CSV table of C-alpha atoms in Angstrom, one decimal:
chain,number,residue,atom,x,y,z
A,13,PHE,CA,162.1,76.0,134.3
A,14,THR,CA,158.8,75.5,135.7
A,15,TRP,CA,156.7,72.3,133.8
A,16,VAL,CA,152.9,73.2,134.1
A,17,PRO,CA,150.4,70.7,133.1
A,18,PRO,CA,148.4,71.4,130.3
A,19,GLU,CA,145.3,72.2,132.1
A,20,LYS,CA,147.1,75.1,133.7
A,21,ARG,CA,148.8,76.8,131.1
A,22,GLN,CA,147.8,80.2,129.9
A,23,ILE,CA,148.8,82.2,126.5
A,24,LYS,CA,150.0,85.4,127.7
A,25,GLY,CA,147.9,88.5,126.2
A,26,LEU,CA,144.8,86.7,126.4
A,27,PRO,CA,141.7,87.3,128.7
A,28,GLU,CA,141.7,84.3,131.3
A,29,PHE,CA,138.3,83.1,129.7
A,30,ALA,CA,139.9,82.7,126.0
A,31,ASN,CA,142.5,80.7,127.7
A,32,SER,CA,139.7,77.8,129.3
A,33,TRP,CA,138.3,76.1,126.0
A,34,GLU,CA,139.1,72.9,127.9
A,35,ILE,CA,135.4,73.8,129.7
A,36,TYR,CA,133.9,72.8,126.2
A,37,PRO,CA,135.5,69.4,125.7
A,38,ILE,CA,135.0,68.3,121.8
A,39,PRO,CA,131.7,66.0,122.3
A,40,CYS,CA,129.6,69.3,123.5
A,41,THR,CA,131.3,71.4,121.0
A,42,SER,CA,130.4,69.4,118.3
A,43,PHE,CA,126.7,69.4,119.9
A,44,ILE,CA,126.4,72.8,119.8
A,45,ILE,CA,127.4,73.3,115.7
A,46,LEU,CA,124.7,70.7,115.1
A,47,LEU,CA,122.2,72.5,117.2
A,48,CYS,CA,123.0,75.4,115.4
A,49,ILE,CA,122.9,74.2,112.0
A,50,TYR,CA,119.0,72.4,113.4
A,51,VAL,CA,118.2,75.5,114.1
A,52,GLY,CA,119.1,77.3,110.9
A,53,PHE,CA,117.1,74.3,109.1
A,54,LEU,CA,114.5,75.7,111.3
A,55,ILE,CA,114.3,79.1,110.7
A,56,PHE,CA,114.6,78.3,106.6
A,57,GLY,CA,111.9,76.3,107.1
A,58,VAL,CA,109.7,78.8,108.3
A,59,ALA,CA,111.0,81.4,105.8
A,60,VAL,CA,109.8,79.3,102.8
A,61,THR,CA,106.4,78.3,104.5
A,62,GLN,CA,103.2,80.5,103.5
A,63,TYR,CA,100.0,80.0,105.6
A,64,HIS,CA,96.5,80.7,103.7
A,65,TYR,CA,92.9,79.5,104.4
A,66,ALA,CA,91.6,76.2,103.3
A,67,ASN,CA,88.4,75.7,101.9
A,68,ASN,CA,87.4,74.4,105.5
A,69,GLY,CA,88.1,78.1,106.7
A,70,ASN,CA,91.1,76.7,108.8
A,71,ILE,CA,94.7,77.9,108.2
A,72,GLU,CA,96.8,75.8,106.5
A,73,ALA,CA,100.6,75.5,105.9
A,74,GLN,CA,101.8,75.2,102.2
A,75,LYS,CA,105.4,74.4,102.0
A,76,LEU,CA,107.0,75.9,99.1
A,77,SER,CA,110.1,74.8,96.8
A,78,VAL,CA,112.8,76.8,95.8
A,79,SER,CA,111.4,76.6,92.1
A,80,ASP,CA,108.3,77.8,93.8
A,81,ILE,CA,109.5,81.1,95.4
A,82,ARG,CA,111.5,81.6,92.1
A,83,GLU,CA,108.0,81.3,90.3
A,84,LYS,CA,106.1,83.1,92.4
A,85,LYS,CA,108.7,86.5,93.0
A,86,GLU,CA,108.7,86.8,88.9
A,87,TYR,CA,104.6,86.4,89.1
A,88,GLU,CA,104.7,89.1,91.3
A,89,LYS,CA,107.1,91.8,89.4
A,90,ILE,CA,104.5,91.9,87.3
A,91,LEU,CA,101.6,91.7,89.3
A,92,ALA,CA,102.8,95.1,91.2
A,93,GLN,CA,102.3,97.1,88.0
A,94,TYR,CA,98.9,95.1,87.7
A,95,VAL,CA,98.2,96.7,91.1
A,96,ASN,CA,99.2,100.4,90.1
A,97,LEU,CA,96.9,100.1,87.2
A,98,ARG,CA,94.1,99.0,89.1
A,99,SER,CA,95.1,102.2,91.3
A,100,ILE,CA,94.9,104.5,88.7
A,101,TYR,CA,91.5,102.5,87.3
A,102,GLN,CA,90.3,103.5,90.4
A,103,SER,CA,90.9,107.0,90.7
A,104,VAL,CA,89.2,107.3,87.1
A,105,LEU,CA,86.2,105.5,88.4
A,106,LEU,CA,85.8,107.9,91.1
A,107,LEU,CA,86.1,110.9,88.7
A,108,ASP,CA,83.3,109.1,86.5
A,109,TYR,CA,81.3,108.8,89.5
A,110,GLN,CA,81.4,112.6,90.8
A,111,TYR,CA,80.7,113.6,86.8
A,112,ASP,CA,77.5,112.0,87.0
A,113,GLN,CA,76.5,113.1,90.6
A,114,ASN,CA,78.1,116.7,90.3
A,115,ALA,CA,77.4,118.8,87.2
A,116,ASP,CA,78.5,122.3,89.1
A,117,GLU,CA,82.2,120.7,89.6
A,118,HIS,CA,82.5,119.4,85.6
A,119,MET,CA,85.2,121.9,85.0
A,120,THR,CA,87.3,120.7,88.2
A,121,ILE,CA,86.9,117.2,87.3
A,122,ALA,CA,88.1,117.9,84.1
A,123,THR,CA,91.5,118.9,85.4
A,124,GLU,CA,91.6,115.9,87.4
A,125,TYR,CA,91.2,113.8,84.2
A,126,GLU,CA,94.1,116.0,82.9
A,127,LYS,CA,96.4,115.2,85.8
A,128,ILE,CA,95.7,111.3,85.6
A,129,LEU,CA,97.4,111.4,82.1
A,130,ASP,CA,101.0,111.8,84.0
A,131,ASP,CA,100.3,108.6,85.9
A,132,ILE,CA,99.3,106.5,83.1
A,133,LEU,CA,102.5,107.6,80.9
A,134,LYS,CA,104.6,107.0,83.9
A,135,ALA,CA,102.8,103.5,84.7
A,136,SER,CA,103.4,102.6,80.7
A,137,THR,CA,107.4,103.4,81.3
A,138,GLN,CA,107.3,100.9,84.2
A,139,ILE,CA,105.8,98.1,82.3
A,140,LYS,CA,107.9,98.5,79.5
A,141,ALA,CA,111.1,98.4,81.6
A,142,LEU,CA,109.9,94.9,83.1
A,143,ASP,CA,112.6,92.3,82.6
A,144,ILE,CA,109.9,88.9,83.2
A,145,ASP,CA,109.5,85.9,81.9
A,146,SER,CA,108.3,84.7,78.2
A,147,LYS,CA,104.9,83.6,79.6
A,148,TYR,CA,104.0,87.0,80.9
A,149,VAL,CA,105.2,88.8,78.0
A,150,GLN,CA,101.6,88.5,76.2
A,151,LEU,CA,100.0,89.5,79.2
A,152,GLN,CA,102.7,92.6,79.8
A,153,SER,CA,101.5,93.9,75.9
A,154,MET,CA,97.9,93.7,77.3
A,155,MET,CA,98.5,96.0,80.2
A,156,LEU,CA,100.9,98.5,77.6
A,157,SER,CA,97.8,98.4,75.2
A,158,TRP,CA,95.7,99.6,78.0
A,159,VAL,CA,97.7,102.5,78.7
A,160,ASP,CA,99.3,103.2,75.3
A,161,SER,CA,98.9,107.1,74.7
A,162,GLN,CA,98.3,106.5,70.9
A,163,SER,CA,95.5,104.0,71.4
A,164,SER,CA,91.6,104.9,70.8
A,165,GLU,CA,90.8,102.2,73.2
A,166,SER,CA,92.9,103.0,76.0
A,167,ILE,CA,92.5,104.6,79.6
A,168,TYR,CA,95.0,107.7,78.5
A,169,THR,CA,92.5,108.3,75.6
A,170,TYR,CA,89.4,107.8,77.5
A,171,CYS,CA,90.4,110.4,80.3
A,172,LYS,CA,92.0,112.8,77.4
A,173,LEU,CA,88.7,112.6,75.7
A,174,MET,CA,86.9,113.4,78.9
A,175,SER,CA,89.1,116.2,79.8
A,176,ALA,CA,88.5,118.1,76.4
A,177,GLY,CA,84.8,117.3,76.1
A,178,ILE,CA,84.2,118.7,79.5
A,179,THR,CA,86.6,121.9,79.3
A,180,GLU,CA,85.2,122.7,75.4
A,181,ASN,CA,81.8,122.0,76.7
A,182,SER,CA,81.6,119.4,73.4
A,183,ASP,CA,78.8,116.8,74.1
A,184,ASP,CA,80.1,114.7,70.9
A,185,THR,CA,83.5,114.5,72.9
A,186,VAL,CA,82.5,113.4,75.8
A,187,ASN,CA,80.1,110.9,74.2
A,188,GLN,CA,83.2,109.5,72.4
A,189,ALA,CA,84.9,109.0,75.5
A,190,ILE,CA,81.8,106.9,76.8
A,191,GLN,CA,82.3,105.1,74.1
A,192,THR,CA,86.1,104.5,74.8
A,193,GLU,CA,85.0,103.5,78.5
A,194,ASN,CA,83.5,100.7,77.3
A,195,SER,CA,86.4,99.4,75.8
A,196,VAL,CA,88.7,100.4,79.0
A,197,ASP,CA,86.2,98.4,81.4
A,198,ASP,CA,86.5,95.1,79.0
A,199,SER,CA,90.0,94.9,78.7
A,200,PHE,CA,90.8,95.6,82.3
A,201,THR,CA,88.6,92.5,83.3
A,202,GLN,CA,90.5,90.6,80.8
A,203,ILE,CA,93.6,91.2,82.1
A,204,THR,CA,92.3,90.8,85.7
A,205,SER,CA,91.1,87.2,84.4
A,206,ASN,CA,94.7,86.5,82.8
A,207,PHE,CA,96.3,87.1,86.2
A,208,ILE,CA,94.0,84.9,88.1
A,209,THR,CA,94.5,82.5,85.5
A,210,LEU,CA,98.3,82.6,85.6
A,211,GLY,CA,98.5,83.1,89.6
A,212,GLU,CA,95.9,80.1,90.4
A,213,ASN,CA,99.2,77.7,88.5
A,214,ILE,CA,101.7,79.4,91.0
A,215,ASN,CA,102.0,77.7,94.8
A,216,GLY,CA,102.2,80.3,97.5
A,217,THR,CA,100.4,83.3,95.4
A,218,ASP,CA,97.2,84.8,97.2
A,219,LEU,CA,94.6,85.8,94.9
A,220,VAL,CA,91.4,86.5,97.3
A,221,ASP,CA,91.9,90.6,96.5
A,222,ILE,CA,92.1,90.4,92.9
A,223,LYS,CA,89.2,87.8,92.4
A,224,GLU,CA,86.9,89.5,94.6
A,225,TRP,CA,87.9,93.3,93.4
A,226,SER,CA,85.5,95.0,90.7
A,227,PRO,CA,84.5,98.3,89.5
A,228,GLU,CA,80.7,98.1,91.1
A,229,LYS,CA,82.3,96.8,94.4
A,230,TYR,CA,84.9,99.5,94.7
A,231,ILE,CA,82.7,101.9,94.1
A,232,ASN,CA,80.1,100.9,96.2
A,233,GLU,CA,82.8,100.4,99.1
A,234,LYS,CA,84.4,103.8,98.2
A,235,ILE,CA,81.2,106.0,98.3
A,236,ASN,CA,78.8,103.9,100.5
A,237,GLY,CA,81.3,102.4,102.9
A,238,LYS,CA,79.5,99.1,102.1
A,239,LYS,CA,81.6,96.0,101.7
A,240,GLU,CA,80.0,92.9,99.9
């Protein structure tokens, strides 16, 4: 039997470096652990920090609490459906513009109005399926009314009337659609306003796009390539 000092001992079957733990004394190991924890906190801090433009034009960091993040995610859940509705609305706005400008293409435009009906029904299904906080229920109801196929003042009814009026060459039906259009525009404006009001009370939300958007600005940018 030959006595081997602890620092020379090696466990059989392990590579040599695995038996060399003594090069990392306990104080050093503790420091490494604390350093990893500190870096973790830094990473988490970046994850819950958002940056926005202040009133002076400078970019500032905005700290968000866990509660802020949860509330922001809940808001963004229904906001995603609003963005989808706005996309549908924009498609309709372009068709309206084309209808006013191109009398020779009215039959083609009628087909496009008809196609949008499927998108509206799909959006309605998605909005109904939302599991949201109670404070957004009224807003959800307004959005559902805006796409309701049974409502006489919905965008669904407007598109259906426009398609039928053009196809049947019925001025009365087109005029009925135009009357419906006023309600559609007013309702979407109100929905947008409500999203802004709710979003202003939630830390970390970016409302610039919602506040700056309007039907007139969209058409001007899309048709003329101009941003106001």
